XYZ file of C-alpha atoms in Angstrom:
613
model
C 93.319 -71.809 59.097
C 92.115 -71.847 55.481
C 94.995 -71.882 53.008
C 94.958 -69.431 50.128
C 93.587 -70.809 46.914
C 96.893 -70.247 45.081
C 98.523 -72.927 47.274
C 96.240 -75.620 45.883
C 96.801 -77.419 42.581
C 94.341 -76.545 39.841
C 95.110 -79.594 37.727
C 96.185 -83.164 38.412
C 97.609 -84.524 41.654
C 101.288 -84.364 42.563
C 103.259 -87.377 41.330
C 103.957 -88.478 44.904
C 100.257 -88.717 45.674
C 99.643 -90.573 42.404
C 102.267 -93.160 43.373
C 100.852 -93.484 46.887
C 97.266 -93.863 45.639
C 98.382 -96.437 43.070
C 100.237 -98.414 45.716
C 97.173 -98.342 47.963
C 94.947 -99.616 45.171
C 97.373 -102.363 44.183
C 97.726 -103.418 47.817
C 93.976 -103.735 48.299
C 93.651 -105.647 45.021
C 96.464 -108.032 45.986
C 94.780 -108.685 49.333
C 91.460 -109.393 47.632
C 92.976 -111.719 45.033
C 94.939 -113.485 47.758
C 91.718 -114.233 49.647
C 90.142 -115.508 46.437
C 93.126 -117.764 45.686
C 93.166 -119.274 49.166
C 89.410 -119.857 49.011
C 89.334 -121.383 45.533
C 92.247 -123.717 46.355
C 90.513 -124.637 49.630
C 93.495 -123.568 51.687
C 91.330 -121.235 53.734
C 87.744 -121.433 54.931
C 87.581 -117.895 56.291
C 85.216 -116.619 53.596
C 82.990 -119.677 53.891
C 82.771 -119.449 57.676
C 81.921 -115.753 57.657
C 79.449 -116.150 54.810
C 77.772 -119.159 56.420
C 77.332 -117.345 59.710
C 75.796 -114.344 57.964
C 73.709 -116.585 55.718
C 72.281 -118.530 58.649
C 70.783 -115.330 60.010
C 69.422 -114.204 56.625
C 68.608 -117.622 55.110
C 70.708 -117.159 51.989
C 73.852 -118.989 50.808
C 77.246 -117.832 51.996
C 78.129 -116.507 48.520
C 75.124 -114.164 48.760
C 75.292 -113.191 52.430
C 78.912 -112.005 52.684
C 78.984 -109.978 49.422
C 75.613 -108.427 50.266
C 76.685 -107.260 53.713
C 80.067 -106.038 52.431
C 78.523 -104.154 49.515
C 75.755 -102.611 51.611
C 78.179 -101.267 54.210
C 80.560 -100.095 51.477
C 77.832 -98.195 49.637
C 76.782 -96.408 52.821
C 80.411 -95.455 53.491
C 80.820 -94.204 49.916
C 77.584 -92.185 50.132
C 78.750 -90.528 53.341
C 82.083 -89.757 51.703
C 80.434 -88.327 48.595
C 78.142 -85.933 50.477
C 80.996 -84.931 52.774
C 83.210 -84.336 49.731
C 80.585 -82.131 48.057
C 80.206 -80.111 51.257
C 83.979 -79.661 51.496
C 84.354 -78.499 47.899
C 81.470 -76.063 48.245
C 82.818 -74.762 51.528
C 86.567 -74.517 50.851
C 87.066 -75.088 47.124
C 89.921 -77.118 45.689
C 91.842 -79.745 47.645
C 95.504 -79.411 48.534
C 95.684 -82.866 46.962
C 93.404 -85.891 46.520
C 94.843 -87.604 49.601
C 94.507 -84.427 51.680
C 90.725 -84.725 51.547
C 89.488 -87.225 54.178
C 86.219 -87.743 52.308
C 88.119 -89.229 49.363
C 89.262 -92.138 51.533
C 85.663 -92.997 52.403
C 84.707 -92.895 48.736
C 87.728 -94.959 47.676
C 87.324 -97.661 50.327
C 83.555 -97.697 49.813
C 83.796 -98.219 46.054
C 86.523 -100.804 46.449
C 84.220 -102.618 48.862
C 81.534 -102.704 46.159
C 84.026 -104.136 43.680
C 85.257 -106.619 46.275
C 81.690 -107.687 47.010
C 81.211 -108.552 43.355
C 84.490 -110.458 43.143
C 83.666 -112.475 46.274
C 80.189 -113.268 44.947
C 81.824 -114.703 41.837
C 84.586 -116.554 43.719
C 82.839 -118.051 46.754
C 80.604 -120.760 45.172
C 82.667 -123.966 45.214
C 80.573 -127.115 44.955
C 77.349 -125.692 43.568
C 76.031 -123.893 40.562
C 75.023 -120.489 41.983
C 71.540 -120.094 40.598
C 69.877 -121.065 37.334
C 71.490 -118.240 35.338
C 75.073 -118.889 36.452
C 77.815 -118.639 33.826
C 80.670 -121.103 33.424
C 83.897 -119.193 34.015
C 86.367 -122.074 34.182
C 86.069 -125.829 34.462
C 84.193 -126.458 37.717
C 83.742 -122.722 38.382
C 80.378 -121.095 37.755
C 79.714 -117.473 38.672
C 76.343 -115.862 39.462
C 75.050 -113.176 37.141
C 74.486 -110.838 40.086
C 78.160 -111.174 41.008
C 79.190 -110.249 37.469
C 76.972 -107.167 37.473
C 78.224 -106.137 40.901
C 81.848 -106.545 39.817
C 81.292 -104.595 36.592
C 79.541 -101.714 38.348
C 82.164 -101.579 41.102
C 85.031 -101.636 38.599
C 83.383 -98.907 36.520
C 82.991 -96.714 39.598
C 86.589 -97.351 40.737
C 87.872 -96.556 37.252
C 86.541 -93.045 37.758
C 89.278 -92.335 40.332
C 92.380 -92.522 38.095
C 90.444 -91.118 35.141
C 89.425 -88.158 37.302
C 93.074 -87.238 37.763
C 93.704 -87.630 34.019
C 90.711 -85.386 33.368
C 92.068 -82.737 35.733
C 95.424 -82.769 33.964
C 93.807 -82.355 30.565
C 90.975 -79.958 31.333
C 91.562 -78.605 34.848
C 89.546 -79.420 37.942
C 85.818 -79.524 37.235
C 84.214 -78.318 40.454
C 80.833 -79.837 39.687
C 79.112 -83.100 40.542
C 78.268 -83.549 36.876
C 81.829 -83.885 35.661
C 82.061 -86.988 33.402
C 84.408 -88.935 35.685
C 82.356 -87.926 38.723
C 79.295 -89.411 37.031
C 81.244 -92.648 36.598
C 81.841 -92.798 40.352
C 78.250 -92.188 41.388
C 76.627 -93.970 38.447
C 78.561 -97.193 38.973
C 77.829 -97.162 42.692
C 74.119 -96.521 42.185
C 73.673 -99.199 39.528
C 75.521 -101.790 41.616
C 72.337 -102.185 43.661
C 70.742 -103.957 40.692
C 73.517 -106.538 40.866
C 72.711 -107.061 44.546
C 69.025 -107.573 43.766
C 69.797 -110.181 41.109
C 72.277 -111.888 43.445
C 69.632 -112.086 46.186
C 67.225 -113.768 43.773
C 69.847 -116.212 42.562
C 70.595 -117.160 46.147
C 67.021 -118.223 46.746
C 66.781 -120.060 43.449
C 63.793 -120.714 41.244
C 63.152 -124.223 42.526
C 64.796 -124.356 45.922
C 63.784 -122.253 48.895
C 61.313 -119.766 47.474
C 58.244 -120.444 45.362
C 57.538 -116.782 44.684
C 55.193 -115.808 47.507
C 57.941 -115.265 50.116
C 56.726 -117.973 52.512
C 60.332 -118.619 53.520
C 61.770 -115.919 55.768
C 59.121 -113.464 54.580
C 59.709 -110.672 57.098
C 63.501 -110.828 57.007
C 63.524 -110.970 53.235
C 61.057 -108.084 52.950
C 63.357 -105.978 55.130
C 66.395 -106.875 52.994
C 64.487 -106.080 49.832
C 63.316 -102.769 51.304
C 66.922 -101.905 52.081
C 67.981 -102.865 48.551
C 65.198 -100.856 46.883
C 65.792 -97.984 49.276
C 69.460 -98.250 48.346
C 68.498 -98.035 44.676
C 66.554 -94.862 45.489
C 69.624 -93.514 47.302
C 71.806 -94.340 44.317
C 69.474 -92.732 41.790
C 69.209 -89.608 43.970
C 72.898 -88.709 44.159
C 72.707 -87.040 40.751
C 70.711 -84.234 42.405
C 73.558 -83.456 44.827
C 74.227 -79.890 43.666
C 70.569 -78.986 44.163
C 70.649 -80.543 47.638
C 73.294 -77.983 48.621
C 71.620 -74.997 46.880
C 74.526 -74.627 44.435
C 73.087 -76.036 41.190
C 75.092 -75.274 38.059
C 72.281 -76.107 35.675
C 68.696 -75.029 35.055
C 66.199 -75.629 37.843
C 63.905 -77.809 35.683
C 66.449 -80.612 35.893
C 65.763 -81.094 39.596
C 62.098 -82.182 39.330
C 63.057 -84.363 36.357
C 65.753 -86.177 38.342
C 63.587 -86.568 41.443
C 60.681 -88.005 39.442
C 63.013 -90.292 37.489
C 64.615 -91.677 40.647
C 61.194 -92.165 42.252
C 59.861 -93.896 39.153
C 62.717 -96.395 38.903
C 63.000 -97.307 42.567
C 59.446 -96.957 43.910
C 57.700 -98.677 40.997
C 60.249 -101.511 41.114
C 59.842 -101.775 44.881
C 56.054 -102.032 44.722
C 55.966 -104.569 41.887
C 58.799 -106.651 43.331
C 58.047 -106.553 47.047
C 54.286 -106.254 47.138
C 52.065 -104.115 49.331
C 54.040 -101.486 51.220
C 57.178 -101.933 49.135
C 57.284 -98.348 47.825
C 56.682 -96.885 51.275
C 59.332 -99.146 52.822
C 61.906 -98.095 50.225
C 61.097 -94.402 50.764
C 61.332 -94.843 54.532
C 64.764 -96.470 54.249
C 65.899 -93.604 52.012
C 64.739 -90.970 54.513
C 66.389 -92.697 57.462
C 69.749 -93.035 55.687
C 69.819 -89.609 54.055
C 68.585 -87.965 57.241
C 71.262 -89.701 59.272
C 74.031 -88.801 56.832
C 72.827 -85.182 56.720
C 73.189 -85.000 60.491
C 76.683 -86.480 60.301
C 77.903 -84.159 57.528
C 76.216 -81.072 58.992
C 76.146 -80.902 62.800
C 78.682 -83.689 63.478
C 81.375 -82.740 60.917
C 80.561 -79.039 60.986
C 80.084 -78.812 57.218
C 77.235 -77.523 55.063
C 73.972 -79.362 55.777
C 72.634 -81.189 52.701
C 68.909 -81.439 52.065
C 67.176 -84.270 50.214
C 63.899 -85.068 48.403
C 60.927 -86.368 50.370
C 59.576 -89.116 48.064
C 56.720 -89.967 50.446
C 54.112 -88.364 48.187
C 55.338 -90.392 45.224
C 55.404 -93.583 47.314
C 51.789 -93.047 48.371
C 50.758 -92.452 44.745
C 52.421 -95.724 43.697
C 50.826 -97.669 46.557
C 47.336 -96.302 45.837
C 47.565 -97.102 42.128
C 48.748 -100.617 42.978
C 45.446 -101.311 44.735
C 44.115 -101.997 41.251
C 45.029 -105.660 40.722
C 44.386 -105.581 36.936
C 46.784 -102.652 36.654
C 49.492 -104.440 38.658
C 49.081 -107.492 36.428
C 50.205 -105.313 33.498
C 53.539 -104.039 34.841
C 54.517 -101.827 31.922
C 51.136 -100.119 31.943
C 51.382 -99.774 35.704
C 54.883 -98.312 35.377
C 53.735 -95.690 32.881
C 50.616 -94.740 34.889
C 52.524 -94.654 38.183
C 55.254 -92.585 36.511
C 52.679 -90.067 35.352
C 51.275 -89.951 38.892
C 54.775 -89.373 40.274
C 55.321 -86.603 37.733
C 52.137 -84.795 38.756
C 50.899 -85.575 42.270
C 54.284 -86.678 43.557
C 55.850 -83.639 41.901
C 53.384 -81.400 43.734
C 54.472 -82.775 47.104
C 58.134 -82.225 46.243
C 57.247 -78.668 45.182
C 55.882 -78.005 48.631
C 58.857 -79.721 50.279
C 61.333 -77.403 48.542
C 59.599 -74.377 50.072
C 60.811 -75.572 53.482
C 64.172 -77.102 52.650
C 65.756 -75.110 49.806
C 66.698 -71.459 49.476
C 66.318 -71.903 45.723
C 62.843 -73.408 45.964
C 60.650 -74.165 42.970
C 58.441 -71.321 41.776
C 56.137 -70.288 38.940
C 59.038 -69.889 36.481
C 59.302 -73.680 36.155
C 55.613 -74.483 36.707
C 54.885 -75.710 33.174
C 58.286 -76.875 31.972
C 59.233 -78.356 35.342
C 55.995 -80.360 35.482
C 56.478 -81.648 31.937
C 60.049 -82.625 32.785
C 58.826 -84.395 35.933
C 56.238 -86.323 33.923
C 58.906 -87.335 31.394
C 61.255 -88.448 34.143
C 58.495 -90.219 36.048
C 57.206 -92.167 33.040
C 60.692 -93.165 31.880
C 61.666 -94.145 35.422
C 58.392 -95.992 36.002
C 58.825 -98.079 32.860
C 62.424 -98.909 33.745
C 61.344 -99.809 37.270
C 58.646 -102.081 35.850
C 61.203 -103.798 33.610
C 63.527 -104.320 36.560
C 60.790 -105.800 38.749
C 59.617 -107.991 35.868
C 63.120 -109.322 35.381
C 63.601 -110.041 39.085
C 60.269 -111.912 39.110
C 61.180 -113.750 35.910
C 58.333 -112.220 33.946
C 60.006 -110.013 31.370
C 58.022 -109.393 28.195
C 59.227 -110.562 24.802
C 62.744 -109.355 23.908
C 61.441 -107.032 21.201
C 59.086 -105.359 23.681
C 61.643 -105.166 26.468
C 64.328 -103.712 24.222
C 61.948 -101.195 22.692
C 60.857 -99.972 26.117
C 64.445 -99.766 27.344
C 65.711 -97.836 24.319
C 62.639 -95.593 24.349
C 63.158 -94.742 28.021
C 66.837 -93.973 27.488
C 65.922 -91.758 24.527
C 63.312 -89.899 26.599
C 65.842 -89.404 29.396
C 68.399 -88.111 26.889
C 65.878 -85.617 25.483
C 64.928 -84.343 28.949
C 68.559 -84.034 30.087
C 69.496 -82.202 26.889
C 66.579 -79.821 27.349
C 67.644 -79.141 30.933
C 71.222 -78.442 29.899
C 70.334 -75.975 27.138
C 70.741 -72.487 28.521
C 71.432 -69.059 27.075
C 73.433 -66.032 28.171
C 71.822 -62.718 27.225
C 73.853 -60.218 25.245
C 74.344 -56.583 26.219
C 73.115 -57.067 29.777
C 74.939 -55.396 32.651
C 74.553 -55.233 36.412
C 75.529 -52.177 38.451
C 76.278 -52.827 42.121
C 75.995 -50.608 45.179
C 78.111 -52.038 47.994
C 77.576 -50.928 51.578
C 80.234 -52.366 53.865
C 78.918 -53.896 57.071
C 82.273 -55.061 58.421
C 85.814 -54.246 57.327
C 87.911 -57.161 58.595
C 86.837 -59.621 57.379
C 84.873 -57.688 54.795
C 81.132 -58.281 54.475
C 78.631 -56.049 52.748
C 75.013 -55.433 51.893
C 74.699 -55.342 48.127
C 72.134 -53.720 45.839
C 72.021 -54.358 42.108
C 70.353 -52.744 39.120
C 70.047 -54.833 35.957
C 70.270 -53.096 32.591
C 67.979 -53.437 30.723
C 65.626 -53.535 33.691
C 63.157 -55.890 31.998
C 65.733 -58.581 31.242
C 63.926 -60.936 33.641
C 60.179 -61.417 33.926
C 59.328 -64.172 36.412
C 62.762 -65.550 37.318
C 63.531 -68.881 38.903
C 66.098 -67.001 40.943
C 67.947 -63.734 41.278
C 70.432 -64.487 44.024
C 73.946 -63.975 45.237
C 76.108 -66.984 46.009
C 79.330 -66.593 47.976
C 81.221 -69.847 48.488
C 84.565 -71.602 48.913
C 85.739 -69.223 51.627
C 85.214 -71.706 54.471
C 81.442 -71.643 54.122
C 78.466 -70.992 51.872
C 76.029 -68.106 51.646
C 73.116 -68.300 49.211
C 70.911 -65.215 49.443
C 67.715 -64.914 47.387
C 67.514 -61.193 46.647
C 64.579 -58.972 47.519
C 63.131 -57.025 44.579
C 62.937 -53.265 45.189
C 61.895 -52.095 41.727
C 61.999 -53.036 38.062
C 65.301 -54.810 37.604
C 66.410 -53.664 41.075
C 67.298 -56.080 43.882
C 69.080 -56.091 47.229
C 70.456 -58.634 49.656
C 68.711 -59.558 52.890
C 71.920 -60.465 54.749
C 75.595 -59.426 54.577
C 77.679 -61.161 51.900
C 81.338 -62.135 52.542
C 83.646 -60.580 49.905
C 87.128 -61.233 51.236
C 89.923 -63.812 51.309
C 89.170 -66.932 49.269
C 85.416 -66.298 49.059
C 83.989 -66.167 45.542
C 80.862 -64.013 45.206
C 78.652 -63.737 42.140
C 75.190 -62.568 41.179
C 73.231 -65.414 39.565
C 70.176 -64.898 37.356
C 67.983 -67.710 36.040
C 64.803 -66.964 34.083
C 63.461 -69.643 31.745
C 66.399 -70.660 29.549
C 68.466 -67.704 30.691
C 71.219 -68.808 33.046
C 73.896 -66.202 33.620
C 76.151 -64.660 36.236
C 77.884 -61.394 37.102
C 81.177 -61.439 39.008
C 81.157 -59.529 42.301
C 84.371 -60.640 43.991
C 86.934 -63.261 42.997
C 90.302 -63.701 44.753
C 93.648 -63.781 43.035
C 94.543 -67.325 42.005
C 98.194 -67.783 41.057
C 97.680 -71.465 40.200
C 95.278 -70.365 37.471
C 97.117 -67.170 36.558
C 94.013 -65.160 37.479
C 94.091 -61.696 39.064
C 91.752 -60.563 41.809
C 88.414 -59.123 40.728
C 87.642 -56.648 43.529
C 84.190 -55.702 44.788
C 83.844 -51.915 44.407
C 80.905 -49.651 45.046
C 79.309 -48.465 41.788
C 80.984 -51.096 39.608
C 79.255 -52.416 36.487
C 79.804 -55.989 35.343
C 78.640 -57.765 32.153
C 76.612 -60.966 32.010
C 78.787 -64.035 31.414
C 78.216 -67.811 31.498
C 77.986 -69.095 35.070
C 80.541 -71.789 34.353
C 83.213 -69.123 33.864
C 82.986 -68.349 37.590
C 81.618 -71.518 39.191
C 84.184 -73.640 37.349
C 86.985 -71.094 37.202
C 89.561 -73.908 37.085
C 88.178 -75.410 33.857
C 90.366 -75.143 30.767
C 90.367 -76.421 27.198
C 86.658 -77.310 27.425
C 84.490 -77.460 24.330
C 87.271 -78.530 21.947
C 87.614 -81.724 19.946
C 89.584 -83.627 22.594
C 87.091 -82.599 25.287
C 84.186 -83.795 23.120
C 85.857 -87.133 22.390
C 86.619 -87.627 26.089
C 82.967 -87.039 26.974
C 81.816 -89.446 24.276
C 84.164 -92.148 25.597
C 82.667 -91.810 29.087
C 79.160 -91.882 27.567
C 79.999 -95.058 25.634
C 81.314 -96.746 28.783
C 78.165 -95.763 30.671
C 75.922 -97.194 27.954
C 78.031 -100.364 27.982
C 77.413 -100.741 31.733
C 73.672 -100.214 31.221
C 73.719 -102.811 28.443
C 75.540 -105.270 30.703
C 73.000 -104.778 33.485
C 70.146 -105.220 30.996
C 71.736 -108.424 29.745
C 72.182 -109.709 33.296
C 68.597 -109.039 34.353
C 67.380 -110.576 31.095
C 69.543 -113.670 31.491
C 68.324 -114.246 35.034
C 64.697 -113.860 33.933
C 65.154 -116.243 30.983
C 67.075 -118.994 32.695
C 64.919 -119.393 35.808
C 62.343 -122.128 35.351
C 59.681 -120.811 37.736
C 57.821 -117.551 37.103
C 56.900 -115.652 40.249
C 53.453 -114.046 40.370
C 53.244 -110.354 41.129
C 52.346 -109.601 44.746
C 48.605 -109.193 45.334
C 47.826 -110.790 41.975
C 46.650 -114.358 41.230
C 49.353 -116.699 40.006
C 49.621 -117.481 36.317
C 49.123 -121.063 35.167
C 52.296 -123.141 34.719
C 54.407 -122.193 31.733
C 55.514 -125.044 29.506
C 58.102 -123.193 27.442
C 60.184 -120.787 29.530
C 61.670 -119.267 26.402
C 58.626 -116.958 26.296
C 59.999 -115.258 29.420
C 63.015 -114.051 27.513
C 65.001 -111.046 28.552
C 66.561 -107.942 27.091
C 69.353 -109.724 25.252
C 70.311 -113.110 23.921
C 72.867 -115.292 25.739
């Protein structure tokens, strides 16, 4: 039985749940630190035994094997929890409390597992220096760079949990994936994969078991690298979550930008790092995992079925371009060219894919702008992917070049995101509704609408009615019956806790018209009934989709967003430093797959990274 919305908190969690969640977090942390203490004082060999057993099968040291397995499993658990959580919020709205949502436990334990993986990677090396880039932490204790990056990313993601509750208390619950603290959760988890990749390289060592052409354990290592690069693709793709459920709260052009950006980063890095077939292997791993999770969330859990990008077209483009050995030998050029290919040819395949998988599929309204956004995302992602692969293969360009490319890519991403977020609400536009009841209890209806003025939209991205958070989701693309006139093609639920609205998106216009909203005592909001012949004005979509939001747009809200942005940039800077340090400190430069090896390098300082140690 679905509880009424006014029984659910619209702000922060109850103090009892805060205390319980804090106790749970402190208990897990105490357990982790206890294991570290026993291991470092040599009073327990549990971690070493488990790591050695795992490492024997994968041919990596114990301090790589155990954290890698733990982090991989944890990330998959967190991803399942995240998609389940999105489906729950879309289907039923607000939680009765953070601990009343079972998906939150998967996310919490998954992210803590990522953090724990990083801590164990730093703590487990005892009698060895873990890789050429290791950092001295204490006397006789060196920690691998990959472990530091993994710990930082995991901590950043975990920090999003308590900050999310603070955010809800200050500004109300933000029912969107793109809330600042939500981006901390998913961003930290996605970027942690880079720490795993660096850790894997440190485990093999520049002069020990791997000379760069993967003669040692080639098949097993290729599979692990495919999983890691596929995991990076999974992590970069979670930002598209709202589009995967057909409830995007932003302009449609952002979706092709994000898909191309994710493909550029992960697929270009996979091909340059792994060699022939790397991009296809990463895309295949992505499809298997996302397909499996979709089946779990949808048919198994009985929630809304999430869709996902295809990426195969982009992977094929990257693989075909990589057949040119001279192009592969110039990774930044390859990254830019492959990114442009992803933004055009790969974008075309995703365009076709949306026609089968999304109700709000791509159409002519975003043909030009969406393609330009995809090219921007693809090129920026391709260059970042090339930098990542170059760092993992210890072949980063000069610091000035690497930093310029990094900053330029971040600037291009910022421009594209800003463009996608800029939307307008037309003035003096109304919608008059004709409601024909199909069923009385519970109430559903066929709805017709007449926009005024009738020519307010020309070639819209969508004119649709969304009804959600009433124990389900209905997204109905309306059928046009005349100039400015539309009607539904299926009955729309307008009862109980359902929230129904007409959504119009044409170019930069992104607006909504309320059809039915329930009374919400927690928010102090009265019911907005659905009545035949009613006329409603155009308002910003966020006023309905994020009805719980309060105090947004003010000075405190702006400062809070800037603080989260600063922390995110700090994490990116730390990851850039870590990749650069690994590339600089290794004394052997790996050739790119399918390309002749470079002659020996006398002065390894020329392979410097993104920052100075």
